[in-house]
Short mmCIF file of C-alpha atoms and ligand atoms in Angstrom, two decimals:
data_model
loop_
_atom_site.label_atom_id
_atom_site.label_comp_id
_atom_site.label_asym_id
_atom_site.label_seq_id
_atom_site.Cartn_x
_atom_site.Cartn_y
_atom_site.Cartn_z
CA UNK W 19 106.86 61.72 121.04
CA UNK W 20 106.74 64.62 123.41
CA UNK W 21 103.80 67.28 123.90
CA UNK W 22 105.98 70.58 123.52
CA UNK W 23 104.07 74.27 124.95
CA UNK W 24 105.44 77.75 124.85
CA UNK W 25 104.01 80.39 127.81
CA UNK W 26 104.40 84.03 126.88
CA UNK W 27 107.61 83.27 125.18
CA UNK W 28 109.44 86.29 123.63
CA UNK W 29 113.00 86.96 122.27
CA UNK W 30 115.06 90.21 121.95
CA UNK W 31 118.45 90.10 120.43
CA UNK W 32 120.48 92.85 121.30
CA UNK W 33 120.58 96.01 119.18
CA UNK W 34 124.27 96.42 117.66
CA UNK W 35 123.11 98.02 114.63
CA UNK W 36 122.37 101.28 116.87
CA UNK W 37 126.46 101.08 118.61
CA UNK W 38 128.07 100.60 115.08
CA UNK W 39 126.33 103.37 113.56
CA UNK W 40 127.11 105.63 116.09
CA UNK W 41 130.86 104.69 115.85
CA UNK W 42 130.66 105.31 112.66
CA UNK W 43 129.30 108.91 113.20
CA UNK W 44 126.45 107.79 110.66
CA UNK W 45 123.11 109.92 110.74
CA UNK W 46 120.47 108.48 112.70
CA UNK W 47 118.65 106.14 109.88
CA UNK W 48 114.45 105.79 110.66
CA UNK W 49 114.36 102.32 112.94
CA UNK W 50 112.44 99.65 112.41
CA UNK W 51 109.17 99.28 114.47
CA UNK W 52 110.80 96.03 116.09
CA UNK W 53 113.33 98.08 117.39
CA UNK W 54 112.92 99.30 120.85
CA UNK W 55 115.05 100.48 124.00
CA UNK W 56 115.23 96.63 125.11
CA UNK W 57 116.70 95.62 121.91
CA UNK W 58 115.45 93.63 118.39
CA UNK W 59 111.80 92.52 119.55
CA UNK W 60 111.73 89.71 117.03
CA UNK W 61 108.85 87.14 118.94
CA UNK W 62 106.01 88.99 121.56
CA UNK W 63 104.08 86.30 123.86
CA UNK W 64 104.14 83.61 121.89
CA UNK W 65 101.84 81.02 123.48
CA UNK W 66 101.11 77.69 121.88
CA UNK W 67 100.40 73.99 123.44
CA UNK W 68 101.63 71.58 120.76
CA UNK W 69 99.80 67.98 121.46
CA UNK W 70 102.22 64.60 121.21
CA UNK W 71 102.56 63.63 117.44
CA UNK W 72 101.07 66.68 116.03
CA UNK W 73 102.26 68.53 113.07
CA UNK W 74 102.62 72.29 113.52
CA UNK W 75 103.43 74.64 110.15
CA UNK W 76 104.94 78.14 111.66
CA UNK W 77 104.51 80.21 108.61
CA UNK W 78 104.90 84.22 107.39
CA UNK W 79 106.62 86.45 105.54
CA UNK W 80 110.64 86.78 105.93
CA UNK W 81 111.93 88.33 109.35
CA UNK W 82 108.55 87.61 111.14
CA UNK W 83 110.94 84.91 113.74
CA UNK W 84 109.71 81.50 112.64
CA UNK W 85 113.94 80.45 112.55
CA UNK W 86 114.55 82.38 115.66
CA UNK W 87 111.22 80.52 117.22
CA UNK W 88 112.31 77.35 116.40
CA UNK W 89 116.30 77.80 117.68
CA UNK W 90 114.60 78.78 120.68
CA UNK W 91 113.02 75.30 120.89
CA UNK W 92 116.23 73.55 119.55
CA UNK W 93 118.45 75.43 122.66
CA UNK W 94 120.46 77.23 119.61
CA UNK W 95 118.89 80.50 120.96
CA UNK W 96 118.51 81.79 124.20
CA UNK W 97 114.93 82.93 125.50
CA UNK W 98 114.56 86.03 126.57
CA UNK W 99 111.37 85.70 128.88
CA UNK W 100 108.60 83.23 129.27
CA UNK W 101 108.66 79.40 129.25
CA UNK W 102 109.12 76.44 126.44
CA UNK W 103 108.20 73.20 128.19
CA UNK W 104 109.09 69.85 126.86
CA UNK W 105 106.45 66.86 128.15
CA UNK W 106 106.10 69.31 131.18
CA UNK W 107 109.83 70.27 131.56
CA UNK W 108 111.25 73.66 131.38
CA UNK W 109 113.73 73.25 129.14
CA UNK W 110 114.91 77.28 129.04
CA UNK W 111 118.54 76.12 130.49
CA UNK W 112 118.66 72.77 129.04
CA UNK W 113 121.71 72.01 126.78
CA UNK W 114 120.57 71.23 123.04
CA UNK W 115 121.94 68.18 123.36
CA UNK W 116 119.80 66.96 126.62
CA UNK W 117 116.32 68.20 124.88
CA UNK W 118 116.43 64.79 122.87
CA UNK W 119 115.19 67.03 119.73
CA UNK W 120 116.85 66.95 115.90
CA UNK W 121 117.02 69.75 113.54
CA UNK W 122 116.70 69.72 109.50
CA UNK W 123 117.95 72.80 107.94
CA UNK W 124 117.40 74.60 104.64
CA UNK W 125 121.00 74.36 103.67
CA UNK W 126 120.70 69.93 104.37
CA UNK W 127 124.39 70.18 106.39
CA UNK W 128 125.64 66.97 105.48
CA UNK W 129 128.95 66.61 106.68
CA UNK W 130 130.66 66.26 102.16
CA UNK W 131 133.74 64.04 103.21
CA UNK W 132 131.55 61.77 104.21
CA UNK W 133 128.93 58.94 102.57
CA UNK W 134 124.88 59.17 103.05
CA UNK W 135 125.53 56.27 105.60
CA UNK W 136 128.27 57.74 107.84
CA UNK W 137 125.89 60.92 107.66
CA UNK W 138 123.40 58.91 109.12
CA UNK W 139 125.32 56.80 111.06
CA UNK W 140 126.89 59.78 112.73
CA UNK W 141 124.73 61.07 115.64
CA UNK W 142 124.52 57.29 116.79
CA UNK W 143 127.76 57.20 116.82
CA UNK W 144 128.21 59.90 119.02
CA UNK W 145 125.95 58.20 120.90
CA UNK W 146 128.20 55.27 121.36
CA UNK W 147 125.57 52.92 120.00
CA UNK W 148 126.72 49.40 119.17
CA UNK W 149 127.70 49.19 115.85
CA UNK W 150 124.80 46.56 114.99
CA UNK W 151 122.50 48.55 116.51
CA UNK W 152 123.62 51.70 114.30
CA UNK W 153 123.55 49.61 111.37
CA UNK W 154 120.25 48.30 111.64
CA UNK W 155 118.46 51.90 112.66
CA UNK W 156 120.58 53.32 109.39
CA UNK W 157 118.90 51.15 107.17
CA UNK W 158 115.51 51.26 108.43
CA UNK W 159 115.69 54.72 108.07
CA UNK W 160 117.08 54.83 104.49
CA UNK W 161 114.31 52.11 103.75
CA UNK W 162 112.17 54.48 105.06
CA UNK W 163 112.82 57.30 102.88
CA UNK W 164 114.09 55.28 99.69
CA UNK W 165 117.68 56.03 99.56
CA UNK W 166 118.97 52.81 100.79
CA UNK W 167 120.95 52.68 96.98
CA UNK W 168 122.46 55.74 97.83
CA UNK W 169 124.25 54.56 101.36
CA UNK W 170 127.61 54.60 99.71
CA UNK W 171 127.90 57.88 98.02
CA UNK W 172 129.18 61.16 99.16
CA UNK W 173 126.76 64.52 99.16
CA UNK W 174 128.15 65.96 95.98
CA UNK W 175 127.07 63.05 93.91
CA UNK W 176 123.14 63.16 95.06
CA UNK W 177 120.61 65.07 93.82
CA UNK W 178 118.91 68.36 96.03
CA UNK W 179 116.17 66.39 97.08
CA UNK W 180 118.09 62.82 97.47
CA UNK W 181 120.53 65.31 99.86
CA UNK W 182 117.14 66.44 101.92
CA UNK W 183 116.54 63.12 102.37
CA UNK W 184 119.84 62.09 103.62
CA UNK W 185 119.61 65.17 105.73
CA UNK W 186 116.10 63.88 107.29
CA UNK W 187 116.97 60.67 107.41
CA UNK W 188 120.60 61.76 109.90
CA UNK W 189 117.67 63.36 111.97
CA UNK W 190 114.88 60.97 112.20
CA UNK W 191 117.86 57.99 112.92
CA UNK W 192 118.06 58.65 116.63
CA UNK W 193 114.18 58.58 117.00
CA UNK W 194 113.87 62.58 118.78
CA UNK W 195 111.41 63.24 120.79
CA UNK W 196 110.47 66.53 118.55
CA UNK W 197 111.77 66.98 114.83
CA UNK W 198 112.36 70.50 113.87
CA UNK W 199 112.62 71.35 110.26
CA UNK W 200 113.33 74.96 108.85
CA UNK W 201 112.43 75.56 105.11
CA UNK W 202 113.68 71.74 104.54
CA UNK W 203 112.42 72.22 100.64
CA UNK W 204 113.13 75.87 99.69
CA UNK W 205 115.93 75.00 97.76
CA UNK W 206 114.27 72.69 95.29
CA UNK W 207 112.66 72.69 92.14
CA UNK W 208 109.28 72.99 92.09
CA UNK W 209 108.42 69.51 91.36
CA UNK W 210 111.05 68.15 93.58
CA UNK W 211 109.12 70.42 96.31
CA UNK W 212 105.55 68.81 95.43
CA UNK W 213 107.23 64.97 95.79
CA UNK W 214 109.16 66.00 99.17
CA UNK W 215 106.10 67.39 100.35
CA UNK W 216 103.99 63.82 99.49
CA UNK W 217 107.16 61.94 101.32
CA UNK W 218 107.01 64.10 104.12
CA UNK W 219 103.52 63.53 104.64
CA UNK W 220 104.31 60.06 104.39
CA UNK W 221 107.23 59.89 107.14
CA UNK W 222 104.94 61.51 109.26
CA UNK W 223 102.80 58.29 109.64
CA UNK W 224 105.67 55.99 110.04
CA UNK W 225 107.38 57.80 113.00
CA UNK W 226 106.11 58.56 116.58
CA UNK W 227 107.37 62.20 116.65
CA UNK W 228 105.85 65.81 116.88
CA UNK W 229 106.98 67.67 114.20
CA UNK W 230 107.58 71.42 114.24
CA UNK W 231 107.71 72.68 110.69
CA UNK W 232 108.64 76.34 109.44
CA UNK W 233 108.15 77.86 105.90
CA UNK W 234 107.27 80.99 104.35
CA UNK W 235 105.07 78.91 101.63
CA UNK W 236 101.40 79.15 102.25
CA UNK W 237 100.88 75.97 100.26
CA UNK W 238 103.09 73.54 102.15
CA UNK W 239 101.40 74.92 105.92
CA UNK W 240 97.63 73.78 104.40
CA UNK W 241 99.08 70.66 103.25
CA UNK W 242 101.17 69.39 105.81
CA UNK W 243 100.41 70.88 109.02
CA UNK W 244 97.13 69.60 111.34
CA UNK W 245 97.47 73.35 112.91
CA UNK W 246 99.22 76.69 111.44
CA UNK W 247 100.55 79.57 113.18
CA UNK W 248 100.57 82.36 111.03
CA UNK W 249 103.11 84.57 112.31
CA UNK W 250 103.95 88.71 111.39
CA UNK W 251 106.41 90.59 113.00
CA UNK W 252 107.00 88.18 116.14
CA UNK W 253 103.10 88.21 116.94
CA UNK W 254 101.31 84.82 115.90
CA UNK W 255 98.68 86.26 114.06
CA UNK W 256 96.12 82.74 114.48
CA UNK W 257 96.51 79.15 115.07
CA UNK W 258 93.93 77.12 113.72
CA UNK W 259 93.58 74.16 111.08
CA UNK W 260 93.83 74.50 107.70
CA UNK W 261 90.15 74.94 107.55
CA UNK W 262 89.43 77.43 110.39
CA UNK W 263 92.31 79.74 109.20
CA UNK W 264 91.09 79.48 105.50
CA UNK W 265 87.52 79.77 106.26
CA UNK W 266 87.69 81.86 109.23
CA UNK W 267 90.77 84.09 108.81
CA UNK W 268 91.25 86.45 111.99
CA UNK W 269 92.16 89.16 110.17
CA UNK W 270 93.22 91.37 106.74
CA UNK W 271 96.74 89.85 106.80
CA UNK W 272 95.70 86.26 107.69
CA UNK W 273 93.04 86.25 104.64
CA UNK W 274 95.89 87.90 102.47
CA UNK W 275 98.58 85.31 103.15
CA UNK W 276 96.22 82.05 103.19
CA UNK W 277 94.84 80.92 100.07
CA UNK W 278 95.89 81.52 96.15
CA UNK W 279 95.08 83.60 94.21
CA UNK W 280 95.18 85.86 97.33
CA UNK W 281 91.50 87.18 98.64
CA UNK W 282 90.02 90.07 97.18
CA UNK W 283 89.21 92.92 99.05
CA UNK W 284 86.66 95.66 98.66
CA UNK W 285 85.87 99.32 100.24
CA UNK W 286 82.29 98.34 101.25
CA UNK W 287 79.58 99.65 104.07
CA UNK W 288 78.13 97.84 106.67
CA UNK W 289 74.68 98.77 106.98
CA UNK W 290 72.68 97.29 110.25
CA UNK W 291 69.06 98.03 110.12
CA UNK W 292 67.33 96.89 113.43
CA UNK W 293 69.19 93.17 113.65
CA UNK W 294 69.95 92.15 110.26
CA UNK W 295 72.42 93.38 108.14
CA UNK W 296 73.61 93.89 104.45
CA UNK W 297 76.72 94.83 102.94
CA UNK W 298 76.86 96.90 100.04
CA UNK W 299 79.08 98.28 97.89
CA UNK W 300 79.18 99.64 93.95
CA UNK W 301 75.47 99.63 93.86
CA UNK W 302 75.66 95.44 94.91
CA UNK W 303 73.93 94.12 97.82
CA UNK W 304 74.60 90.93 99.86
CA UNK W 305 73.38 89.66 102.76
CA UNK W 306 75.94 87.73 105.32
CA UNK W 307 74.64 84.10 105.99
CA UNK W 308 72.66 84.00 109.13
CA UNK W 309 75.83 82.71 110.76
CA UNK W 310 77.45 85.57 109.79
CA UNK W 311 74.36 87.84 110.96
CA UNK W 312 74.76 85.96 114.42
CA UNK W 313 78.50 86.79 114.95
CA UNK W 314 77.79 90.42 113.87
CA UNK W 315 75.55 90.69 116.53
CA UNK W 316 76.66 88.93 119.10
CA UNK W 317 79.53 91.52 119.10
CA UNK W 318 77.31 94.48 118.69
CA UNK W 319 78.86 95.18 115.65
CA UNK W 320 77.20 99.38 114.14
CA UNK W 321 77.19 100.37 110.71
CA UNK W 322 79.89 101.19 109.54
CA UNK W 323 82.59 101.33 106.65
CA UNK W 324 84.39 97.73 106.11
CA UNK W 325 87.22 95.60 104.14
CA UNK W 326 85.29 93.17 102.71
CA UNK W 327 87.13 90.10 101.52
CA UNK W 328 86.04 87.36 98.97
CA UNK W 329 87.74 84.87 97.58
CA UNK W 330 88.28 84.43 93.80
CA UNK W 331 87.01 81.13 93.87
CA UNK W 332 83.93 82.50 95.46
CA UNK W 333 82.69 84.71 92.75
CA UNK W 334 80.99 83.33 89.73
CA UNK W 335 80.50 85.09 86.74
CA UNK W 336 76.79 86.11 86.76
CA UNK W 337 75.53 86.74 82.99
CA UNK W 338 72.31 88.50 83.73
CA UNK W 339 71.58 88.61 87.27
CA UNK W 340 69.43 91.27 88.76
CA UNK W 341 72.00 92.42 91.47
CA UNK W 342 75.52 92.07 90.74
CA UNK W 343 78.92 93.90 90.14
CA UNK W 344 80.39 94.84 86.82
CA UNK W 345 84.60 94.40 85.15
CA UNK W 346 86.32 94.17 82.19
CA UNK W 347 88.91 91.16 81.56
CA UNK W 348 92.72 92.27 82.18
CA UNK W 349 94.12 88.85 81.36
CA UNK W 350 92.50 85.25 81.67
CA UNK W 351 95.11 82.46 82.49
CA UNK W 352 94.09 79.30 81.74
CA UNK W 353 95.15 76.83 84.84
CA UNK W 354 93.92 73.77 83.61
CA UNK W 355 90.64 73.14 85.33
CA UNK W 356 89.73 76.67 86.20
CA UNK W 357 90.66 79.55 84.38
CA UNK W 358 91.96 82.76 86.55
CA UNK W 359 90.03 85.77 85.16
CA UNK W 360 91.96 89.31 86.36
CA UNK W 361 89.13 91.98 85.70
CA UNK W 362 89.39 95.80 86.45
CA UNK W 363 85.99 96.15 88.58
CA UNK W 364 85.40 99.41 91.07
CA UNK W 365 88.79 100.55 90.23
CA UNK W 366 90.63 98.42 91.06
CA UNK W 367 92.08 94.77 90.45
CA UNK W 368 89.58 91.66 90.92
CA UNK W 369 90.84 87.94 90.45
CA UNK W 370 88.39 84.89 89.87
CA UNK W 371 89.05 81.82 89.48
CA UNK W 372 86.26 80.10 86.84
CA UNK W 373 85.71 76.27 86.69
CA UNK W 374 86.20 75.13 83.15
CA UNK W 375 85.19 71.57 83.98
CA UNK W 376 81.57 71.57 83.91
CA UNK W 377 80.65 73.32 80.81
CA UNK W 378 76.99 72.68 81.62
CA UNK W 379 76.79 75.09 84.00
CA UNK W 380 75.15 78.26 82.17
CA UNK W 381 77.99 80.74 83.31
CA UNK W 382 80.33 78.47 81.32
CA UNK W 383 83.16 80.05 79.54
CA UNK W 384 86.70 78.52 79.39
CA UNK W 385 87.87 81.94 77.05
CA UNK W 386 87.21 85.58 78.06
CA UNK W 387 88.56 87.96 75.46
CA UNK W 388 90.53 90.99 76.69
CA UNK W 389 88.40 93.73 77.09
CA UNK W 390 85.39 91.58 77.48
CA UNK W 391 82.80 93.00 80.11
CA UNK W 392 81.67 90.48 82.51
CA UNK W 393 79.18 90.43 85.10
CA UNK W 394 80.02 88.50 88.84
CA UNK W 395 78.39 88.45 92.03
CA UNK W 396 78.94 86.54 95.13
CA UNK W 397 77.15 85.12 98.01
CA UNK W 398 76.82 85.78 101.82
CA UNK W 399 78.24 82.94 103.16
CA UNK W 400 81.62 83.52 101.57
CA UNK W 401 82.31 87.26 102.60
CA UNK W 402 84.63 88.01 104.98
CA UNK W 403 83.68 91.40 107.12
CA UNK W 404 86.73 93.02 108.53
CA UNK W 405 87.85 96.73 110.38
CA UNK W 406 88.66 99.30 108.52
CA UNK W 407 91.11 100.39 111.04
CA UNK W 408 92.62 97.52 112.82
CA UNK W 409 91.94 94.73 109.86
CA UNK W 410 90.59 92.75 112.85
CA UNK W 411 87.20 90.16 111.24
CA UNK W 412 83.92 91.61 112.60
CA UNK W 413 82.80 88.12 113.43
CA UNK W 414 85.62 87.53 116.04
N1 ATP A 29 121.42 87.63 115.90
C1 ATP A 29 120.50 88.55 115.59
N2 ATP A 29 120.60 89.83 116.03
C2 ATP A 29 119.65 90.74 115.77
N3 ATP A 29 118.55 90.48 115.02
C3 ATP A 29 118.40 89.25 114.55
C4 ATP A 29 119.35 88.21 114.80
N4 ATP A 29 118.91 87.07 114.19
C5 ATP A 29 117.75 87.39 113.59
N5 ATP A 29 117.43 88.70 113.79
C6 ATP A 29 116.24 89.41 113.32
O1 ATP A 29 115.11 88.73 113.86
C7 ATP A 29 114.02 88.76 112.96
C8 ATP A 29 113.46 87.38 112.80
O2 ATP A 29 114.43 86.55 112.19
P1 ATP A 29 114.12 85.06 111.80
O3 ATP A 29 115.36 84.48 111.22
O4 ATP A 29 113.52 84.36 112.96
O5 ATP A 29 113.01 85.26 110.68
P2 ATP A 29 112.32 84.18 109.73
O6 ATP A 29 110.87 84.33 109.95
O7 ATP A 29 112.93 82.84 109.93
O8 ATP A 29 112.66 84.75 108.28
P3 ATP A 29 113.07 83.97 106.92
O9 ATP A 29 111.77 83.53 106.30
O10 ATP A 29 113.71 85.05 106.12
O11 ATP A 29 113.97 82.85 107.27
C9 ATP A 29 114.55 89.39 111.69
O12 ATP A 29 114.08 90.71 111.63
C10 ATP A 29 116.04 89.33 111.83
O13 ATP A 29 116.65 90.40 111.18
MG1 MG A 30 114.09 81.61 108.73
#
């Protein structure tokens, strides 16, 4: 249990690249934008107050720093500037082993010569814990994640997920204050992934711990965290709850990486006329929700030319309407309960996802032939307004 908080936190590693390649006499190669006279800018002011018990989800693409963001909290880093605070104590030049945190990696690191319970029993008994003691917190945590049969096997004869497990279970033995966990389910199946996921969920309500959670997998952040950070090159991009960073998305990149299949996005205008406004585009016309209208204003928001974002499951297919916006069917994938209809519409690509449960809703169609011309429209509460320039939402 621990409240952890980060205050303009940023880390530069040093740049080597730049030395070796000039001892090697190589041409000077374009650098990366992170790359700067200080060094490898891989995390920029990183601030973030992370309540006791909560479950934070630091996702984004590869190289964005979630890893190097959470060594930083582990003490396997060093931090370059700013302050991480653990229940109100700097912990910047704290040994990892005094920050009373544990650490489940991608790769599980179970020590292979020995069994799931020496695994487990192993950082109690660095600890010098009585052996009862160890014994008893072993199995309660094996109970706990359902690989109490498994206490007398070695690594190599368990399963990628059973491994995991063991690998959780070694961290969550010596009850940390703060559980850290990097990509703990990349490296299985699909399924596997799905089940971990429900377990993890699970574990979360039988210990008292904050956990601190990174992966690159949009899906697992909605589902397991109570607040994302969305992170891009070393800048979190938002922090919000599943909802508000789904619903709300603070900008192009946000609404791109939240949510499948991803958000369309249109060349549209803006048009303002006294205090209301419309959106238009391809001969279409919506009007944002009064909400929407609100926000616009309240930031004095002109006409102008926009991104406009919708989500696939936010268009229906609209046989007939008066005002609405015209493709052809690419492909149609049938998912189940929804079908995902890929369309060429305004030149370009459109996805929608279709309902094929409720066939007595007129617009009904679980089949769309290739080549098939379908009407669609959408609705102003579920348009998202952004810059053309910056990719920043209107509305914030
Ligand atoms: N020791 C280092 N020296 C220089 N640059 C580094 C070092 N370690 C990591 N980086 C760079 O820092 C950036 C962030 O790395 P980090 O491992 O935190 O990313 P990540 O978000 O965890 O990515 P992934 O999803 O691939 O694990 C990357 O661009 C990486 O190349
Ligand atoms: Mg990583």
């Amino acid at each position: 249990m621990a409240e952890v908080s980060f205050k303009h936190v940023k880390k530069v590693y040093p740049n080597n690249e730049k030395k070796s390649r000039k001892k090697r006499g190589d041409a000077e190669k374009s650098t990366p934008a992170n790359v700067t006279d200080e060094g490898v800018l891989v995390v920029r002011d990183f601030n973030l107050d992370i309540a006791d018990r909560e479950f934070i989800v630091l996702v984004g693409p590869s190289g964005c720093g979630k890893s190097t963001t959470l060594r930083m909290i582990a003490g396997l880093e060093d931090i370059t500037d700013g302050e991480i605070t653990i229940d109100g104590t700097v912990v910047n030049d704290v040994a990892p082993k005094d920050r009373d945190i544990a650490m489940v990696f991608q790769s599980y690191a179970l020590y292979p010569h020995m069994t799931v319970y020496e695994n487990m029993a192993f950082p109690l008994k660095l600890r010098k814990l009585p052996k009862d003691q160890i014994d008893a917190k072993v199995r309660e945590a094996a109970e706990t994640l359902g690989i109490t049969e498994y206490l007398d096997r070695k690594p190599k004869a368990l399963s990628g997920g059973q491994r995991q497990r063991v690998a959780i279970g070694r961290a969550i033995v010596r009850e940390p204050k703060v559980l850290l966990m990097d990509e703990p389910l990349s490296n299985l199946d699909a399924k596997l992934r799905n089940q971990m996921r429900a377990e993890i969920i699970k574990l979360r309500q039988k210990i008292d711990t904050t956990f601190i959670y990174v992966t690159h997998d949009q899906t697992e952040a909605m589902t397991l965290g109570d607040r994302i950070v969305i992170m891009k090159d070393g800048i979190a991009q938002q922090i919000g709850t599943p909802h508000q960073v789904f619903d709300n998305p603070a900008n192009i990149f946000v609404a791109g990486f939240i949510g499948v299949p991803q958000m369309n996005f249109f060349d549209a205008d803006l048009v303002r006329t006294g205090d209301s406004y419309v959106v238009r585009l391809g001969g279409f016309e919506v009007a944002p929700s009064e909400e929407k209208q609100a926000n616009l204003r309240a930031h004095g928001i002109k006409s102008q030319k926009i991104t406009l974002g919708v989500r696939p499951e936010h268009i229906t297919l609209a046989p007939g309407e008066t005002s609405c916006l015209e493709g052809t069917v690419d492909v149609s994938e049938m998912m189940g309960s929804s079908v995902h209809l890929h369309m060429t519409s305004l030149g370009q690509d459109v996805i929608a996802v279709v309902n094929t449960m409720d066939a007595t809703d007129p617009t009904f169609a679980d089949r769309h032939n290739v080549g098939e011309r379908v009407e669609y429209a959408f609705t102003g509460n579920a348009i998202h307004l952004f810059d053309k320039e910056t990719g920043t939402n209107l509305e914030f």
